[in-house]
Coordinates of C-alpha atoms in Angstrom, one line a residue:
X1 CA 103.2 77.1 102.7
X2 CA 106.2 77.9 105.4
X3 CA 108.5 80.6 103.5
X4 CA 111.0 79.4 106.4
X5 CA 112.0 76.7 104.4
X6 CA 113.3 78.1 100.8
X7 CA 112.0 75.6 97.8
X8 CA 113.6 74.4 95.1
X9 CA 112.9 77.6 93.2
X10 CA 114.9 79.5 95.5
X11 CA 118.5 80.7 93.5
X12 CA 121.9 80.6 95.3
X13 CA 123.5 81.5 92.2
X14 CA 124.7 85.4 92.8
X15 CA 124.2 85.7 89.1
X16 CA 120.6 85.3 89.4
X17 CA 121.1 88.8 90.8
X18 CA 122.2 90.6 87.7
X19 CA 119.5 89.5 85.2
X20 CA 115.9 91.3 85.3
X21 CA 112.7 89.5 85.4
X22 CA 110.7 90.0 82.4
X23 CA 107.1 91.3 83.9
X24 CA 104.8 89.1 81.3
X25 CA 107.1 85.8 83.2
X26 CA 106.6 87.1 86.7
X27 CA 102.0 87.5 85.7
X28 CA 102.8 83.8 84.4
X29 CA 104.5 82.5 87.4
X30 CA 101.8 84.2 89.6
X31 CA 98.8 82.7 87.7
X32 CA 100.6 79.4 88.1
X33 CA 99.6 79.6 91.8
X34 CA 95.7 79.4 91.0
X35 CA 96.0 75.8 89.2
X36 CA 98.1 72.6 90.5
X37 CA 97.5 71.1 94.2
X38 CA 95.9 73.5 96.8
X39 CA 94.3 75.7 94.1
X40 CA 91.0 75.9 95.4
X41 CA 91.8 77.6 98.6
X42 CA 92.2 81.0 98.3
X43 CA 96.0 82.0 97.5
X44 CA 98.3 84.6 99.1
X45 CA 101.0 85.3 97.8
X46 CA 103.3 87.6 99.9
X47 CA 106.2 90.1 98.1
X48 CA 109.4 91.5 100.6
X49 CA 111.9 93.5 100.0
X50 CA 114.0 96.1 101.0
X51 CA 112.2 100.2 100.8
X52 CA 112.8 101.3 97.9
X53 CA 112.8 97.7 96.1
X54 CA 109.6 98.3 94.2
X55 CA 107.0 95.9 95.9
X56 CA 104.0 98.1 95.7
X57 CA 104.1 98.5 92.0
X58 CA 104.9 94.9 91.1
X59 CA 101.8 94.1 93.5
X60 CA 99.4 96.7 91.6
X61 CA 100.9 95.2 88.3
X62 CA 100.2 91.8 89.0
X63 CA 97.0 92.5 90.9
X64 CA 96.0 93.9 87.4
X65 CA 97.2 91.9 85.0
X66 CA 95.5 89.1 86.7
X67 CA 92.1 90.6 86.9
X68 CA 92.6 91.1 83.4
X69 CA 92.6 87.7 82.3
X70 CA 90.8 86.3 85.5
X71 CA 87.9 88.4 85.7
X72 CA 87.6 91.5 88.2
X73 CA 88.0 90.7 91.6
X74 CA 89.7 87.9 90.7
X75 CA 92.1 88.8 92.5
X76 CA 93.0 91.5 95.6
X77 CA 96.0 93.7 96.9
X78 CA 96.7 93.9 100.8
X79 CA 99.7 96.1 101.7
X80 CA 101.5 96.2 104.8
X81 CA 101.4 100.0 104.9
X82 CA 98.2 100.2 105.7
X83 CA 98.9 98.8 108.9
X84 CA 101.4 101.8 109.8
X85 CA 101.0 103.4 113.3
X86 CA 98.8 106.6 112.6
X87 CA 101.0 110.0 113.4
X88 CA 99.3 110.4 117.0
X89 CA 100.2 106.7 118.3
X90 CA 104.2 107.1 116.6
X91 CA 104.1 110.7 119.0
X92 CA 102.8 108.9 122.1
X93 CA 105.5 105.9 121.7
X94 CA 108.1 108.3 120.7
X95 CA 108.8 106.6 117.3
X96 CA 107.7 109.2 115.2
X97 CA 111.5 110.0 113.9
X98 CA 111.6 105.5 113.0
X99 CA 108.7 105.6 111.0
X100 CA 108.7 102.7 108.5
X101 CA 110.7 100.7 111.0
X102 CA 109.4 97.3 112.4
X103 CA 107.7 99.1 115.5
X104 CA 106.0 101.5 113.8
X105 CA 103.6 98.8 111.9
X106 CA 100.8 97.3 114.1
X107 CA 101.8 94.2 112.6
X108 CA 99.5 91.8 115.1
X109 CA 96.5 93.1 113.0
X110 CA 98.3 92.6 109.6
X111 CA 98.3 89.0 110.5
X112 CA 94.5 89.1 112.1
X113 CA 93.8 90.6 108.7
X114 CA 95.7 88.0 107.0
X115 CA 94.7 84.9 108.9
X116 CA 90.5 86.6 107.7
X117 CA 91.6 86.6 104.3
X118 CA 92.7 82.6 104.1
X119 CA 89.5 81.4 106.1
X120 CA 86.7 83.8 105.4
X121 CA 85.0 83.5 102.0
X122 CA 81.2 84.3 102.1
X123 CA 81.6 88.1 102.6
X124 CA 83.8 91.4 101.7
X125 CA 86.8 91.8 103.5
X126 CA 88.3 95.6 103.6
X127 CA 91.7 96.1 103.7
X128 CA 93.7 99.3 105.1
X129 CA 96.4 101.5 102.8
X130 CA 98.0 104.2 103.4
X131 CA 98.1 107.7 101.9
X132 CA 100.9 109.9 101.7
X133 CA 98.6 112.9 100.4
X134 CA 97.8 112.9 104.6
X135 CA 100.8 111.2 105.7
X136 CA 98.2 109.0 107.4
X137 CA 96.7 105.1 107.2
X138 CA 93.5 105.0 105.9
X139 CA 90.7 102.5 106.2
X140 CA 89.3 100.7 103.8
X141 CA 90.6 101.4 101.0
X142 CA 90.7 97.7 99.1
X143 CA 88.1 95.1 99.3
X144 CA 89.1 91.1 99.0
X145 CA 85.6 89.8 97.9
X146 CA 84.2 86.2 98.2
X147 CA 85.0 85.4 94.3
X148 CA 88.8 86.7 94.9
X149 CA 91.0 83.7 94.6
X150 CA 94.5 85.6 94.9
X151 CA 95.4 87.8 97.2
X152 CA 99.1 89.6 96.9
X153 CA 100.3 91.4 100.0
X154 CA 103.9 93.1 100.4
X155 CA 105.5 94.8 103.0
X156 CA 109.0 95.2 103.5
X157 CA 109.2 92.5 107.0
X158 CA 107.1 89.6 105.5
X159 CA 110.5 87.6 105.9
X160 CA 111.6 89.5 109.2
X161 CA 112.5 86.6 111.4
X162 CA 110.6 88.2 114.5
X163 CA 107.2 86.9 115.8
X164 CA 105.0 87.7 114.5
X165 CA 106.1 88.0 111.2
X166 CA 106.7 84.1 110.7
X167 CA 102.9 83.6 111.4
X168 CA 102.4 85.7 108.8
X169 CA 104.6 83.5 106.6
X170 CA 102.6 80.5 107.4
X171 CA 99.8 81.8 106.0
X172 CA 101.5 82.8 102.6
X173 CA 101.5 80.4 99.4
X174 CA 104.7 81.9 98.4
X175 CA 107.0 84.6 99.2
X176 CA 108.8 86.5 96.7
X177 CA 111.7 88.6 97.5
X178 CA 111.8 91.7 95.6
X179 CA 115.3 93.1 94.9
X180 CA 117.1 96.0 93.6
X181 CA 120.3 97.6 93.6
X182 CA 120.7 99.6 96.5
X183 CA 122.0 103.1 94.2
X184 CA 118.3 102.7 92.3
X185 CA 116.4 102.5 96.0
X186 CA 118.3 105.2 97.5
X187 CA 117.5 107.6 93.7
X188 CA 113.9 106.2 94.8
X189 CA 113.8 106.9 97.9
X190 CA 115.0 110.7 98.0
X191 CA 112.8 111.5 95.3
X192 CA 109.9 109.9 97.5
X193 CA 111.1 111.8 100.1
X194 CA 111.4 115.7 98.2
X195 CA 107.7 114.6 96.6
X196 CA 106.8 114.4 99.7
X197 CA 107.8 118.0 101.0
X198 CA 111.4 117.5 102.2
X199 CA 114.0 119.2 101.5
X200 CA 117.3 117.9 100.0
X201 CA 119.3 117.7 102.9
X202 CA 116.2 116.1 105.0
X203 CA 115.4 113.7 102.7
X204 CA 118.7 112.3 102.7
X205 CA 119.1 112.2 106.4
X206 CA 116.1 110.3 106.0
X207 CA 117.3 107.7 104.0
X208 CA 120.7 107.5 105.7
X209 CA 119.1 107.5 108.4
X210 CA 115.8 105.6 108.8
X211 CA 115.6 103.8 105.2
X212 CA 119.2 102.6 105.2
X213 CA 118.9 100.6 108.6
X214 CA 115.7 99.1 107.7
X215 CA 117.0 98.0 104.5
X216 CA 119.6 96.4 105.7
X217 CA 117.1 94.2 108.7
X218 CA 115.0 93.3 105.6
X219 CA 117.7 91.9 103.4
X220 CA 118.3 89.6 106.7
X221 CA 115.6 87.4 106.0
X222 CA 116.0 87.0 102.1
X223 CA 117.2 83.5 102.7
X224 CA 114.2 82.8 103.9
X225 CA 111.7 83.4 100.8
X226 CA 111.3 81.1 98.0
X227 CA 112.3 83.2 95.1
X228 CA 114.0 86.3 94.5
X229 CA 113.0 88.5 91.3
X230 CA 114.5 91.7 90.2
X231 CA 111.5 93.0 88.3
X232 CA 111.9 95.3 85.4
X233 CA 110.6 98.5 84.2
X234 CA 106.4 97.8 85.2
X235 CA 104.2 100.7 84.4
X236 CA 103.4 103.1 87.6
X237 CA 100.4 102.2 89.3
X238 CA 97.5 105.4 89.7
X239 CA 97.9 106.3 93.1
X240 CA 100.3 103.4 93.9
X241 CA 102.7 105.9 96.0
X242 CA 103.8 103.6 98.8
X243 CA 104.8 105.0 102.4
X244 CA 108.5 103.5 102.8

C-alpha cells in the first residue's frame, strides 16, 4: 500500500469530523485487512495522529480485540516510541528540551524494524517501547512472532512527508489518521505531563511549547492517510502510558 495516495475510504466531508467511531466498527474494519487480496502477507497497519490524539490505546485495543478472536499472537503492536533517542543522545545533540519532536526519534531503525516485520516470518521479532516510569526507551519489550499476521504500529509522523517517513508508508497496508479535538489532547496532555512529575506551570509550557508545534507538523500530512477515525471512549490499556 502507498498511504501517499488517499483511497476511496478517505472522507473530505468536514462532518466526518464531528461523529465518533464506534470501537466494535473500527476491530471490524481492522479484521477486514486479514481476508480479501494480499491477505496472506503479513499486514501492517500504521495509526498517526497528533500527541495527544489517543493512538496508543486504540493500537493496544485493537491489538487485543484481535487476538481475541484470532488467537494469541495473532496479532502484534510496534510503537514508534520505542524508537525515541535515549536521554544521553537528546543531551549530546542538544535536543533534550524537543523531545517528542521529529529529531528526537531514530526513525531510520523504525523503518529497519519495519521493513523485518513485512519480510521476516520464520523467527521472533522484538520490538522496542518506551517507559515513562524511567523516562527511557526500552528494548524488547513486544515480540511479532512467526504466526502474527497483523501488526499495528502508531506514532505520531507515520504521515510526516519527510524521508524517511514515506518509506515507512510504503510498507503499511493502511494508514489511519487518529483525530481529536485539540481542547481533549491538550486536557490529555497536561495531565500526562503532572503524572509524570511536572508541575502546573511546566507542564503547560510543555505543551505550548513542544506538544503544540508537533501537533500542528502532524496534522500536515493527514491528507495523506486513507481514513480518518475519531475513536470513542476505548478502555485504558495496563501499562499503555505512551511518551508524547
Amino acid at each position: 500500500m502507498n498511504a501517499d495516495r488517499p483511497t476511496r475510504d478517505h472522507p473530505t466531508d468536514e462532518r466526518n469530523d464531528e461523529r465518533e467511531d464506534d470501537g466494535d466498527a473500527l476491530v471490524t474494519l481492522t479484521l477486514g485487512l486479514l481476508s480479501g487480496p494480499g491477505s496472506n502477507a503479513r499486514t501492517i497497519l500504521g495509526l498517526a495522529g497528533p500527541p495527544g490524539a489517543g493512538k496508543s490505546t486504540l493500537a493496544r485495543h485493537l491489538v487485543a480485540e484481535v487476538e481475541r478472536r484470532e488467537g494469541p499472537g495473532s496479532a502484534a503492536y510496534l510503537p514508534l516510541d520505542g524508537f525515541h533517542l535515549s536521554a544521553a543522545q537528546l543531551d549530546r545533540l542538544g535536543l533534550g528540551h524537543r523531545k517528542g519532536a521529529p529529531a528526537t526519534f531514530d526513525a531510520h531503525g523504525y523503518v529497519a524494524l519495519l521493513r523485518r516485520v513485512a519480510t521476516e516470518r520464520f523467527h521472533d521479532i522484538y520490538v522496542p517501547d518506551f517507559d515513562r516510569d524511567l523516562d527511557e526507551p526500552v528494548a524488547a519489550r513486544h515480540v511479532v512472532h512467526p504466526r502474527t499476521r497483523l501488526v499495528i504500529t502508531e506514532g505520531n509522523y507515520l504521515a510526516a512527508p519527510d524521508h524517511p517517513w514515506s518509506e515507512a508508508r510504503r510498507l503499511l497496508r493502511e494508514l489511519w489518521y487518529v483525530d481529536a479535538d485539540d481542547t481533549l489532547r491538550e486536557t490529555r496532555l497536561l495531565d500526562r505531563h503532572r503524572a509524570a512529575g511536572r508541575d502546573e506551570a511546566t507542564a503547560r509550557h510543555w505543551v505550548t511549547g513542544n506538544d503544540h508545534p508537533n501537533g500542528e507538523y502532524v496534522k500536515a500530512g493527514r491528507g495523506l492517510c486513507t481514513r480518518i477515525v475519531r475513536p470513542g471512549r476505548l478502555p485504558s490499556p495496563p501499562n499503555g502510558r505512551s511518551v508524547l
